[in-house]
PDB file of C-alpha atoms in Angstrom:
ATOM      1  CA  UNK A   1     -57.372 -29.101   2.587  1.00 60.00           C
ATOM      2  CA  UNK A   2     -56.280 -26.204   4.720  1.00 54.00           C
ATOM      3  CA  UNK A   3     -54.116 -26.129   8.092  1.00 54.00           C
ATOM      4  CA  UNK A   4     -52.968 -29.785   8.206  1.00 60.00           C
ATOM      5  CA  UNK A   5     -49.517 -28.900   8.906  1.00 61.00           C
ATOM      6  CA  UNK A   6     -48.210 -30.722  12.257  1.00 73.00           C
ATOM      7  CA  UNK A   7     -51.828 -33.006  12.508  1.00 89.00           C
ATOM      8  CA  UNK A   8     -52.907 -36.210  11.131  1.00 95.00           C
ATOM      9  CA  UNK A   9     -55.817 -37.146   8.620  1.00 96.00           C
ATOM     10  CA  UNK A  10     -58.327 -39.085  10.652  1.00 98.00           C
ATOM     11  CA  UNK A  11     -60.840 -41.057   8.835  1.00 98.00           C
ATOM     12  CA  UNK A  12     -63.761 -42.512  10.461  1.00 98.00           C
ATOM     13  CA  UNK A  13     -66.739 -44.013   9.794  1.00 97.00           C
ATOM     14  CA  UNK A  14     -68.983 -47.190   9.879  1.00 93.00           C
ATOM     15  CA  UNK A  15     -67.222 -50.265   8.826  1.00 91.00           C
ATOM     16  CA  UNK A  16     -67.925 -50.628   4.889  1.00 92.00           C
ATOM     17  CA  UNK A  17     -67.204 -47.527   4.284  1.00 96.00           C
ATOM     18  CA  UNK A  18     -63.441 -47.209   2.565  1.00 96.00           C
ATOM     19  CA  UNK A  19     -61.852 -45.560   5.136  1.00 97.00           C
ATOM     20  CA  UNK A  20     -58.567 -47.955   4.379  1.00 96.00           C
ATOM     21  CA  UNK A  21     -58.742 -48.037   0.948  1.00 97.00           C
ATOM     22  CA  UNK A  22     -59.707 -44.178   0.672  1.00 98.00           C
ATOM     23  CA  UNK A  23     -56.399 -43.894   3.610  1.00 98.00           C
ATOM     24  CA  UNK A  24     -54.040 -45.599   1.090  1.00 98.00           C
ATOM     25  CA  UNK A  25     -54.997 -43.730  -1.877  1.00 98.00           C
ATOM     26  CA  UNK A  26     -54.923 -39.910   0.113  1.00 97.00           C
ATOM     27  CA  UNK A  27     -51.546 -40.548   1.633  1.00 97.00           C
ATOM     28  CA  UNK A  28     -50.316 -41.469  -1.370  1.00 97.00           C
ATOM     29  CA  UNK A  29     -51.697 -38.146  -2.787  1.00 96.00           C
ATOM     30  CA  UNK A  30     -50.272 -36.520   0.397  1.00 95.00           C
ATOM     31  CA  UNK A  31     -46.971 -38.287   0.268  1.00 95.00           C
ATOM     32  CA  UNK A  32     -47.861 -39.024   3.700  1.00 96.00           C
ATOM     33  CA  UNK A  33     -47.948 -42.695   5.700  1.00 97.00           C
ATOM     34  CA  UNK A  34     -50.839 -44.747   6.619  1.00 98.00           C
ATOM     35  CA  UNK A  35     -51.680 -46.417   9.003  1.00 98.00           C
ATOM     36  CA  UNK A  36     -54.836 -48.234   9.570  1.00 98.00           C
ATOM     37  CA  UNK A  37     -55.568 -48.701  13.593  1.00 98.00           C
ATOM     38  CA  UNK A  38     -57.226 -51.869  13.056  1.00 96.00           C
ATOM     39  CA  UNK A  39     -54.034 -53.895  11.472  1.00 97.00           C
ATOM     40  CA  UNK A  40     -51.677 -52.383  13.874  1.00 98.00           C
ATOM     41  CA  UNK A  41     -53.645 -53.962  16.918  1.00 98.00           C
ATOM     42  CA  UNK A  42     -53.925 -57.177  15.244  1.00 97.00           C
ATOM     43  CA  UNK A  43     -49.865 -56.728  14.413  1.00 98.00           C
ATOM     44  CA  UNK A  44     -49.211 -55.788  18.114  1.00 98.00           C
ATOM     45  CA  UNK A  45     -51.511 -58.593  19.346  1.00 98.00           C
ATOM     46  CA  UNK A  46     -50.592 -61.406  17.342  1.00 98.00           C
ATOM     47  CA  UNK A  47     -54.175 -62.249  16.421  1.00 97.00           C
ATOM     48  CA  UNK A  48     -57.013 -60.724  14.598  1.00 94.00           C
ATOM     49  CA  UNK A  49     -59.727 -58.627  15.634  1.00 93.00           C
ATOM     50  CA  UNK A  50     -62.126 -61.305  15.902  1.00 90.00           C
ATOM     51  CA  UNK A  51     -59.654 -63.244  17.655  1.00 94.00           C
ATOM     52  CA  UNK A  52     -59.385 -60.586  20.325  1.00 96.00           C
ATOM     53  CA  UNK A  53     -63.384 -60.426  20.611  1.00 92.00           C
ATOM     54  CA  UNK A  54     -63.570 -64.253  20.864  1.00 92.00           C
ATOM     55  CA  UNK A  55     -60.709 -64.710  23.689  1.00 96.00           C
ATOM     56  CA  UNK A  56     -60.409 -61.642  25.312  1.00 96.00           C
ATOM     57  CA  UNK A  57     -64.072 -59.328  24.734  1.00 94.00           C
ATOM     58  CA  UNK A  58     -64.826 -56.494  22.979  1.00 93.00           C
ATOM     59  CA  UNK A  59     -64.218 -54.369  25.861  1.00 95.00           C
ATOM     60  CA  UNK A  60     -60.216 -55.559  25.538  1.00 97.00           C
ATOM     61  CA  UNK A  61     -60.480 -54.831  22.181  1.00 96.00           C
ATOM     62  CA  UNK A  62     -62.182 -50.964  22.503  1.00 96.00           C
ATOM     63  CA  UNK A  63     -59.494 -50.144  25.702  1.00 98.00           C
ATOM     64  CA  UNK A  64     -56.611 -51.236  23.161  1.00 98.00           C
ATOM     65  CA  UNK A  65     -58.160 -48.846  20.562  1.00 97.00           C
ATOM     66  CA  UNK A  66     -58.166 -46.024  23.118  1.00 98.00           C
ATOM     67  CA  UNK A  67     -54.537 -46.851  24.616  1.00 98.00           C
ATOM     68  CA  UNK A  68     -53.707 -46.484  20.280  1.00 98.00           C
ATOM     69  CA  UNK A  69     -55.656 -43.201  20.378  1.00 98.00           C
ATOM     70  CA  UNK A  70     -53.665 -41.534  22.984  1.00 98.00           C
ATOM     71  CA  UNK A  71     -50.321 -42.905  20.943  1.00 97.00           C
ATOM     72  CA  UNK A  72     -51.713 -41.524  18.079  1.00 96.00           C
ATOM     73  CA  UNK A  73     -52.613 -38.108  19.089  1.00 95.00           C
ATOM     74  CA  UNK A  74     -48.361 -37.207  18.715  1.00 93.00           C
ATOM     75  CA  UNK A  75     -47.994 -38.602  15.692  1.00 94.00           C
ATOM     76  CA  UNK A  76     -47.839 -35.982  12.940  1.00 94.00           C
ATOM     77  CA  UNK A  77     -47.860 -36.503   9.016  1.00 94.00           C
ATOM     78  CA  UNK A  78     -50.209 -39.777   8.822  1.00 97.00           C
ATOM     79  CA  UNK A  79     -53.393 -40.894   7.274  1.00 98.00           C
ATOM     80  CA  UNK A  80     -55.248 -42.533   9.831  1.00 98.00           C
ATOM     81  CA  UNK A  81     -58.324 -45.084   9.379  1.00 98.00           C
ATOM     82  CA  UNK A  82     -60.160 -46.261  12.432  1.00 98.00           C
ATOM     83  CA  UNK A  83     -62.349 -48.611  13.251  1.00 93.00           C
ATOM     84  CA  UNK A  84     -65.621 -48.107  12.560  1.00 92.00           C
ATOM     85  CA  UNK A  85     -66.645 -47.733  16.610  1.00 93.00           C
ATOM     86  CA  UNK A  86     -63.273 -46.072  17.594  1.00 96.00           C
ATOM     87  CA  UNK A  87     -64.477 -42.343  17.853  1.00 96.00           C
ATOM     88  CA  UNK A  88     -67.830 -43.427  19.009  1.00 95.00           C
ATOM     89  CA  UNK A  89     -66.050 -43.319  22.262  1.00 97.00           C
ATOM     90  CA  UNK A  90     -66.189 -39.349  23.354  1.00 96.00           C
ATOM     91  CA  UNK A  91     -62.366 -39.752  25.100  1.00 97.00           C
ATOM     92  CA  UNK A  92     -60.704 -41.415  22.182  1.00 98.00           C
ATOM     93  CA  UNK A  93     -62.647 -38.076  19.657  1.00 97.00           C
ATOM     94  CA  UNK A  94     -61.237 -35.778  22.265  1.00 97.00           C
ATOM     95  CA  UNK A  95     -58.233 -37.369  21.968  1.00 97.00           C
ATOM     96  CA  UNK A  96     -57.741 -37.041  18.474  1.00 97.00           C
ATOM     97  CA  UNK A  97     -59.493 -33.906  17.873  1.00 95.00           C
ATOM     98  CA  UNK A  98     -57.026 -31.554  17.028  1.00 93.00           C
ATOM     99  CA  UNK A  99     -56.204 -33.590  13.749  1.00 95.00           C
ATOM    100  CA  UNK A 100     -58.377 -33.411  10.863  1.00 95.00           C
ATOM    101  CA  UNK A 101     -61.297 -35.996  11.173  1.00 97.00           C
ATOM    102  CA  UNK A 102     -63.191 -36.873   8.243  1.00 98.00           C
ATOM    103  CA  UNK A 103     -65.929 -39.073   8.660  1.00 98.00           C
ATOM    104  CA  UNK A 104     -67.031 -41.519   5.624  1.00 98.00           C
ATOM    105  CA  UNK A 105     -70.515 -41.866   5.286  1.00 97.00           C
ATOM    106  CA  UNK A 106     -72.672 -44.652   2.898  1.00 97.00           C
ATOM    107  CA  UNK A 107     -76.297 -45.623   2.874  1.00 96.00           C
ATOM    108  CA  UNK A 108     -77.592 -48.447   4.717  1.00 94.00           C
ATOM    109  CA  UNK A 109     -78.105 -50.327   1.256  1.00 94.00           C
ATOM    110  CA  UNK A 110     -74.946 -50.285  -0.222  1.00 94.00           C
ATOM    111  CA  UNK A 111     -73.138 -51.024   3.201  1.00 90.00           C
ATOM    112  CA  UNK A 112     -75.093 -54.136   3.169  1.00 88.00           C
ATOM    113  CA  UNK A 113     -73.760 -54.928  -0.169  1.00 89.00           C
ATOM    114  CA  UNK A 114     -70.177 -54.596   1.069  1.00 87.00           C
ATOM    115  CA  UNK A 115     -70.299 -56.363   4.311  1.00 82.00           C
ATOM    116  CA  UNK A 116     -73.019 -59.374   3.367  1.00 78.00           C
ATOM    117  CA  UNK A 117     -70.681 -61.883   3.130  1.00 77.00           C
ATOM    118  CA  UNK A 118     -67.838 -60.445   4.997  1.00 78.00           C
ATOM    119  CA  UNK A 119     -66.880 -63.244   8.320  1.00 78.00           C
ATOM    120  CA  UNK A 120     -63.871 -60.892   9.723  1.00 77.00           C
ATOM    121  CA  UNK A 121     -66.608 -58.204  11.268  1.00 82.00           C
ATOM    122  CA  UNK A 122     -67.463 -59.400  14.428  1.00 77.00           C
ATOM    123  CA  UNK A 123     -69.894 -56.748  15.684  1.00 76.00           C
ATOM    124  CA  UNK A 124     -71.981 -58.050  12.756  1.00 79.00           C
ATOM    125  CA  UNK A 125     -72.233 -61.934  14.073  1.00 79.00           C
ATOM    126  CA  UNK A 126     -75.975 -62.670  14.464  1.00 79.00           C
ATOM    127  CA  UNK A 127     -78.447 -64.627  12.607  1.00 79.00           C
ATOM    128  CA  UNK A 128     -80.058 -61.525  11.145  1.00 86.00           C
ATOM    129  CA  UNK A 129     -76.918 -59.975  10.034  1.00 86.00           C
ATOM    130  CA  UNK A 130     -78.521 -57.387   7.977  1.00 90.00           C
ATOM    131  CA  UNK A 131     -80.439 -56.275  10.848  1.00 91.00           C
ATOM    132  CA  UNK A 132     -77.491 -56.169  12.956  1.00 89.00           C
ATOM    133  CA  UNK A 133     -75.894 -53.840  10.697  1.00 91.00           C
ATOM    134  CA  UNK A 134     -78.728 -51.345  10.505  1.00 93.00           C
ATOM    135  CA  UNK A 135     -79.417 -51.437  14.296  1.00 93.00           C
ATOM    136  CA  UNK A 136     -75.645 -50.856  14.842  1.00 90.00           C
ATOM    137  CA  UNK A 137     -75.340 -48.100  12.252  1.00 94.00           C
ATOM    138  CA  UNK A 138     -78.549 -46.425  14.199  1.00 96.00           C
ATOM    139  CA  UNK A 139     -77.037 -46.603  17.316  1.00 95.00           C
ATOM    140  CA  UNK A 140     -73.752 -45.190  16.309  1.00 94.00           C
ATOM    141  CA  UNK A 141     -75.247 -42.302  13.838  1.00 96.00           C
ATOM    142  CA  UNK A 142     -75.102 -39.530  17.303  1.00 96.00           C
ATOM    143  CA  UNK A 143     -71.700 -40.170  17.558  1.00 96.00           C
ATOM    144  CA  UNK A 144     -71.051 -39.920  13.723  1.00 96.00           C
ATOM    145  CA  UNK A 145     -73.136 -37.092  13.807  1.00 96.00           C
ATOM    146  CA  UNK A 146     -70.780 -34.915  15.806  1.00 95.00           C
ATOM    147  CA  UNK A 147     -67.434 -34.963  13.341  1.00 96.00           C
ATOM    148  CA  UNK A 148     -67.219 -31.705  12.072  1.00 93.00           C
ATOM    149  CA  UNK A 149     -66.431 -33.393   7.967  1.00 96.00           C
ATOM    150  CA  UNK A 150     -68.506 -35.563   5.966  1.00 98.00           C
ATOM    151  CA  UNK A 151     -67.743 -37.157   2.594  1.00 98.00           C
ATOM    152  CA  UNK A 152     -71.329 -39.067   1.090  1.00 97.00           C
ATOM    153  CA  UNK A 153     -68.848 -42.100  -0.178  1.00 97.00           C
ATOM    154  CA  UNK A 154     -71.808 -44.218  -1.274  1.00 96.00           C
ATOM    155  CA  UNK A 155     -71.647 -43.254  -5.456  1.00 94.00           C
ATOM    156  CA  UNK A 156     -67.683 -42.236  -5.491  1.00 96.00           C
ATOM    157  CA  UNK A 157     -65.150 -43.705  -6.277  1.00 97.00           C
ATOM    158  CA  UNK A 158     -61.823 -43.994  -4.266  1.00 97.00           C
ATOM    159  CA  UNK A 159     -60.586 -41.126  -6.057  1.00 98.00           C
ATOM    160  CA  UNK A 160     -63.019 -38.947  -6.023  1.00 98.00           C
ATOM    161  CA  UNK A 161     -63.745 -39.470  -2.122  1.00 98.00           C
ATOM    162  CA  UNK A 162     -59.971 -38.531  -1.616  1.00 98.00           C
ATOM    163  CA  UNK A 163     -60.948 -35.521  -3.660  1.00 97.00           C
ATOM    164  CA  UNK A 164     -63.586 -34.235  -2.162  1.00 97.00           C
ATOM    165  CA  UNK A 165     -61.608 -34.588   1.078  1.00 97.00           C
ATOM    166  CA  UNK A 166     -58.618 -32.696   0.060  1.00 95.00           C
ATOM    167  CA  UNK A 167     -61.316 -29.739  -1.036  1.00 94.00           C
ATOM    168  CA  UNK A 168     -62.184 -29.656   2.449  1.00 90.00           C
ATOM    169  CA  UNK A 169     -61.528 -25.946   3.725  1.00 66.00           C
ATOM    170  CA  UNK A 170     -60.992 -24.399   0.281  1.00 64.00           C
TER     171      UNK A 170
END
């Protein structure tokens, strides 16, 4: 990976993916610090993200995302993991575009398989979770769609998605 001097990593992606696992494991690599945005809200709010959703709405939740966003944007030297609707927002992927932003990408099937029994996603609570996910993934595959990087992460492991992203720009 070329040209990440004085910029973050920025890993994105629908939830299921391994952005925080992948996160840990390249700023490791990198000697670098992670942070994952969704655990520092929940450590700055005192509750979880579903919490947040239940009391205050998931439009609380998404300005507290964006208000991290613009604190993020000076940070320099981190691997970053989003949540999975964070850059969906244009302003919070203008905000953050002059880091590196990887997006993590998986098919439908095995994100299923990751998420079917998972109860701390709450833009997955319906009856017909599995269609939930898949209408959700549609509707956020435009905004996906315009990150510059992709890394496939369905069939890798954790090391060799932190691979293929440090091969970026060789």
């Amino acid at each position: 990976m070329q040209n990440t001097v004085n910029q973050n990593i920025i890993l994105t992606g629908f939830m299921g993916t391994g952005k925080s696992s992948v996160g840990r494991a390249l700023a490791e690599h990198l000697g670098w610090l992670f942070l994952d945005m969704d655990a520092l809200i929940e450590k700055r709010e005192g509750r979880s993200v579903r919490r947040i959703f239940e009391e205050a709405g998931e439009a609380t939740f998404r300005q507290l995302e964006s208000d991290l966003c613009r604190e993020l944007a000076d940070w320099r030297g981190y691997v970053i993991a989003t949540g999975g609707g964070t850059l969906v927002n244009p302003k919070n992927l203008a905000t953050l575009a002059r880091h590196h932003i990887v997006c993590l990408d998986c098919e439908p099937e095995t994100l299923w398989e990751r998420l079917a029994f998972a109860d701390d996603r709450p833009m997955l609570d319906s009856a017909d979770k599995k269609t939930r996910l898949l209408n959700l993934l549609q509707a956020r595959q435009p905004a996906y769609a315009r990150i510059q990087h992709h890394v496939d992460a369905t069939r890798l492991s954790i090391d060799e998605v932190v691979d293929k992203i440090l091969r970026m720009g060789e």
